[in-house]
Amino acid sequence: MSVHSGTSASGPGVEPGDDVAGGPGGSDHPAAPAVGRATITDVARVAGVSVATVSKVVNGRYGVAAATAERVLGVVEELGYESSLVARSLRRRQTNVIGVLVAEFEPFSTELLKGISAAINGTGYELLAYCGDAGRTDHVGWERRSLSRLAGTLIDGVVIVTPTLALPEHDGVPVVAIDPHTGPTGPATVDSDNLGGARMATEHLIGLGHTRIGYLGGRADLESARLRELGFREAMEAAGLTPDPDLVLEGGYRPDRSDRPTHDLLERPDRPTAVFAANDLSAIHVIQVAQELGLRVPEDLSVIGFDDVPEAAASTPPLTTIAQSLHEMGAEALRMVISMLESDATQPRHTRLPTRLVERASTAPPAA
Amino acid sequence: MSVHSGTSASGPGVEPGDDVAGGPGGSDHPAAPAVGRATITDVARVAGVSVATVSKVVNGRYGVAAATAERVLGVVEELGYESSLVARSLRRRQTNVIGVLVAEFEPFSTELLKGISAAINGTGYELLAYCGDAGRTDHVGWERRSLSRLAGTLIDGVVIVTPTLALPEHDGVPVVAIDPHTGPTGPATVDSDNLGGARMATEHLIGLGHTRIGYLGGRADLESARLRELGFREAMEAAGLTPDPDLVLEGGYRPDRSDRPTHDLLERPDRPTAVFAANDLSAIHVIQVAQELGLRVPEDLSVIGFDDVPEAAASTPPLTTIAQSLHEMGAEALRMVISMLESDATQPRHTRLPTRLVERASTAPPAA
DNA sequence: TTGAAAGCGCTAACAG
DNA sequence: CTGTTAGCGCTTTCAA
């Protein structure tokens, strides 16, 4: 024994002499907790009952004398005791908390979170948003790791945002993927009409008179990115236009990863007159790079994005984009998880929400 | 084909039907876990070693034969094993995860979250944002409950957003409060120059020529709300104006709670020509109510907010507001938690960040 | 009505 | 080098 603090540590509200209810035969317990939260053991000791009794009282089980219950409750109050989520969930099979797994808290995932948060109201569940190994966000499989670490113990069900892998259909807990890796197959999913939205975006540009249009794609492993590119190509071809292969680049949905391709796009002599970026964040970055390069948006370059996160309206100029119902997607994913939790209807469902064009100021006819 | 159990059952709890792999001798093919995540016990069983050995291998401890380690690692891979955060954190004293406690995921807290998420990059910590009893968000003391449930077991340190109570100075884990209840005292805090910002907002309105100005206050229990109202009053008085008591109402920082007072403000015959709302969300709601009432913003009514969340720029018309450095506040809070974690410098620090006026289109001189 | 004891999955002493 | 053992805080039989 080395670094133990003294015997007479006084916990919350426990007097030094308060050596209450030692074990049978006079094993001298140290007094209350030296520091930190009170545990069920502290409550039991101070109340002079067993931990089992405290547990029963706290959980409202029957078979405890009214007087005892009252005394225990008093101590609970006095010590500010609250049961540890961790210990409780290790023992029980249910925690009443829904997890949301994200690679990062950025505008897309936080919009989803707002929708989920609003929808959880009144359901009796709590929300736990987890962001595993931040920084290595490109690390494929982050969601498998997070899932394994949390599922089955901490959380009863889970919403995974933009998973990098096809998820196991059944990992013990209900799983719903938003903007999934594989498209509508495997586990339950919620996504948008990416194909239609991308067509709409491209048609908007074409309708404005653009013919030389660049495409800055998203994360190659995501179904949404695949469909958006497809929608772009389809709309181009439908208009009799052939996408210039040099003008179709990948930006990974992220400003940092789209910086290079954006420069490549805008610095070429025969640069496009318009760019369709696969999400708002990279579209906003395109606007910034264009402006640094001395190009005016939309006079010299039209830019359209995808998502309609609040930041889109806040950019200068405000970004024309394809809106997804982000809040609704989050709310729907939550509803699905809860319904999977509460019924045995294990048929994985796939919900697809509509998209719509939001015209703001970043697009205009090409310069004459 | 058939799997026989080894000579020695691995203890009580093994059901007759359980597939138990042979002990260190039986080289039958491994029995996979029945369902759900694989536990350390599954790995040990399949690899034919003890759980202690698996633990050592997984945690990179010394004293394991290379061959054994390799075999274990193989099984870990095969089973997709990942240690349970819950079980691990119950045993260890450190989890490497920082908690963020919020009452709700709304624009203010999610902006903070974005800043925290960006700042955690490369620190080696993970992020866990927790939203306890959603729905009863006005329940005073939600943060005490969440803190007790998580601190000491699940999280090493915590950032609390807009706590409803004075927090205990030391609850076992480092605590930093953003937009605190008590102002710069007690635990470490991060906030903005609320007083100066509110003055700036009011002066902006006065500078435009408004004299009849309404004030829609924030959550009475928050220091920020107190200071913003004070700043409003000070600026009014400094300009020789006396705030009409009928025009100073409380909106609780929330659209739902500010709806009534907003109507009260705008439906009176002698309604103000301008309103300063204590945060953006209620300011945006003021704009909506005004428009429903047939008032034009800013021609008939000027509106200014506070916070500069992305939604402010997205409103119609775009909201003039006082910007706080929300991302920076989150990042700073995280830095403080981590530094408290890694040093013994327990002197609670208080960081106050500047605010600035962002003029957009919701304010203009009063109609002649 | 109460408490002793087992055990959730894991780590850390300490033996062999 | 490896396994046995003891618990982290809690819930839950099962006996007393």
Tab-separated table of N, CA, C and O (backbone and C1' of nucleotides) in Angstrom, chain D:
chain	number	residue	atom	x	y	z
D	1	DC	P	9.083	-13.149	-23.171
D	1	DC	O5'	7.920	-14.053	-22.616
D	1	DC	C5'	7.411	-15.121	-23.402
D	1	DC	C4'	6.529	-15.938	-22.503
D	1	DC	C3'	5.040	-15.584	-22.647
D	1	DC	O3'	4.382	-16.743	-23.134
D	1	DC	C1'	5.658	-15.842	-20.368
D	2	DT	P	2.955	-16.646	-23.736
D	2	DT	O5'	2.030	-16.886	-22.460
D	2	DT	C5'	1.936	-18.213	-21.943
D	2	DT	C4'	1.251	-18.169	-20.614
D	2	DT	C3'	-0.182	-17.653	-20.658
D	2	DT	O3'	-1.036	-18.789	-20.577
D	2	DT	C1'	1.005	-16.921	-18.721
D	3	DG	P	-2.610	-18.629	-20.713
D	3	DG	O5'	-3.068	-18.747	-19.196
D	3	DG	C5'	-2.655	-19.887	-18.450
D	3	DG	C4'	-2.884	-19.640	-16.975
D	3	DG	C3'	-4.349	-19.349	-16.633
D	3	DG	O3'	-4.652	-20.062	-15.446
D	3	DG	C1'	-2.977	-17.622	-15.793
D	4	DT	P	-6.149	-20.270	-15.036
D	4	DT	O5'	-6.162	-19.828	-13.508
D	4	DT	C5'	-4.970	-19.933	-12.735
D	4	DT	C4'	-5.065	-19.023	-11.526
D	4	DT	C3'	-6.493	-18.770	-11.018
D	4	DT	O3'	-6.462	-18.849	-9.603
D	4	DT	C1'	-5.411	-16.713	-11.402
D	5	DT	P	-7.775	-18.739	-8.771
D	5	DT	O5'	-7.749	-17.197	-8.372
D	5	DT	C5'	-6.605	-16.679	-7.662
D	5	DT	C4'	-6.810	-15.204	-7.396
D	5	DT	C3'	-8.226	-14.834	-6.938
D	5	DT	O3'	-8.112	-14.057	-5.759
D	5	DT	C1'	-7.517	-13.422	-8.698
D	6	DA	P	-9.347	-13.764	-4.876
D	6	DA	O5'	-9.421	-12.180	-4.968
D	6	DA	C5'	-8.222	-11.412	-4.848
D	6	DA	C4'	-8.470	-10.008	-5.365
D	6	DA	C3'	-9.817	-9.410	-4.951
D	6	DA	O3'	-9.577	-8.078	-4.583
D	6	DA	C1'	-9.596	-9.271	-7.272
D	7	DG	P	-10.542	-7.386	-3.561
D	7	DG	O5'	-11.787	-7.240	-4.513
D	7	DG	C5'	-12.229	-5.952	-4.555
D	7	DG	C4'	-11.882	-5.228	-5.856
D	7	DG	C3'	-13.140	-4.435	-6.255
D	7	DG	O3'	-12.782	-3.113	-6.407
D	7	DG	C1'	-12.323	-5.695	-8.070
D	8	DC	P	-13.663	-2.052	-5.759
D	8	DC	O5'	-13.915	-1.011	-6.945
D	8	DC	C5'	-12.881	-0.312	-7.604
D	8	DC	C4'	-13.412	0.127	-8.955
D	8	DC	C3'	-14.892	0.499	-8.913
D	8	DC	O3'	-15.011	1.917	-8.840
D	8	DC	C1'	-14.367	-0.948	-10.790
D	9	DG	P	-15.920	2.539	-7.690
D	9	DG	O5'	-17.405	2.339	-8.234
D	9	DG	C5'	-17.819	3.029	-9.399
D	9	DG	C4'	-19.190	2.549	-9.785
D	9	DG	C3'	-20.233	2.650	-8.675
D	9	DG	O3'	-21.369	3.272	-9.254
D	9	DG	C1'	-20.171	0.453	-9.539
D	10	DC	P	-22.734	3.434	-8.456
D	10	DC	O5'	-23.567	2.181	-8.974
D	10	DC	C5'	-24.019	2.178	-10.323
D	10	DC	C4'	-24.477	0.804	-10.721
D	10	DC	C3'	-25.740	0.315	-10.035
D	10	DC	O3'	-26.850	0.630	-10.879
D	10	DC	C1'	-24.093	-1.418	-10.299
D	11	DT	P	-28.309	0.348	-10.343
D	11	DT	O5'	-28.521	-1.198	-10.654
D	11	DT	C5'	-28.603	-1.594	-12.012
D	11	DT	C4'	-28.802	-3.087	-12.101
D	11	DT	C3'	-30.135	-3.604	-11.585
D	11	DT	O3'	-30.552	-4.578	-12.531
D	11	DT	C1'	-28.386	-4.759	-10.517
D	12	DT	P	-32.075	-5.079	-12.530
D	12	DT	O5'	-31.940	-6.560	-11.987
D	12	DT	C5'	-30.916	-7.394	-12.515
D	12	DT	C4'	-30.754	-8.628	-11.666
D	12	DT	C3'	-32.052	-9.143	-11.026
D	12	DT	O3'	-32.107	-10.541	-11.254
D	12	DT	C1'	-30.372	-8.955	-9.397
D	13	DT	P	-33.501	-11.279	-11.473
D	13	DT	O5'	-33.958	-11.541	-9.979
D	13	DT	C5'	-34.221	-12.869	-9.547
D	13	DT	C4'	-32.940	-13.706	-9.488
D	13	DT	C3'	-33.129	-14.888	-8.549
D	13	DT	O3'	-32.547	-16.066	-9.076
D	13	DT	C1'	-31.379	-13.470	-7.754
D	14	DC	P	-32.989	-17.449	-8.518
D	14	DC	O5'	-32.502	-17.413	-6.995
D	14	DC	C5'	-31.112	-17.458	-6.722
D	14	DC	C4'	-30.876	-17.347	-5.243
D	14	DC	C3'	-31.880	-18.135	-4.394
D	14	DC	O3'	-31.137	-18.871	-3.443
D	14	DC	C1'	-31.724	-15.911	-3.634
D	15	DA	P	-31.835	-20.195	-2.847
D	15	DA	O5'	-31.387	-20.010	-1.339
D	15	DA	C5'	-31.379	-18.707	-0.871
D	15	DA	C4'	-30.392	-18.465	0.231
D	15	DA	C3'	-30.836	-19.039	1.569
D	15	DA	O3'	-29.750	-18.995	2.464
D	15	DA	C1'	-31.433	-16.738	1.389
D	16	DA	P	-29.944	-19.672	3.874
D	16	DA	O5'	-30.305	-18.453	4.814
D	16	DA	C5'	-29.288	-17.510	5.140
D	16	DA	C4'	-29.918	-16.328	5.834
D	16	DA	C3'	-30.649	-16.664	7.131
D	16	DA	O3'	-30.104	-15.877	8.171
D	16	DA	C1'	-31.951	-15.256	5.761
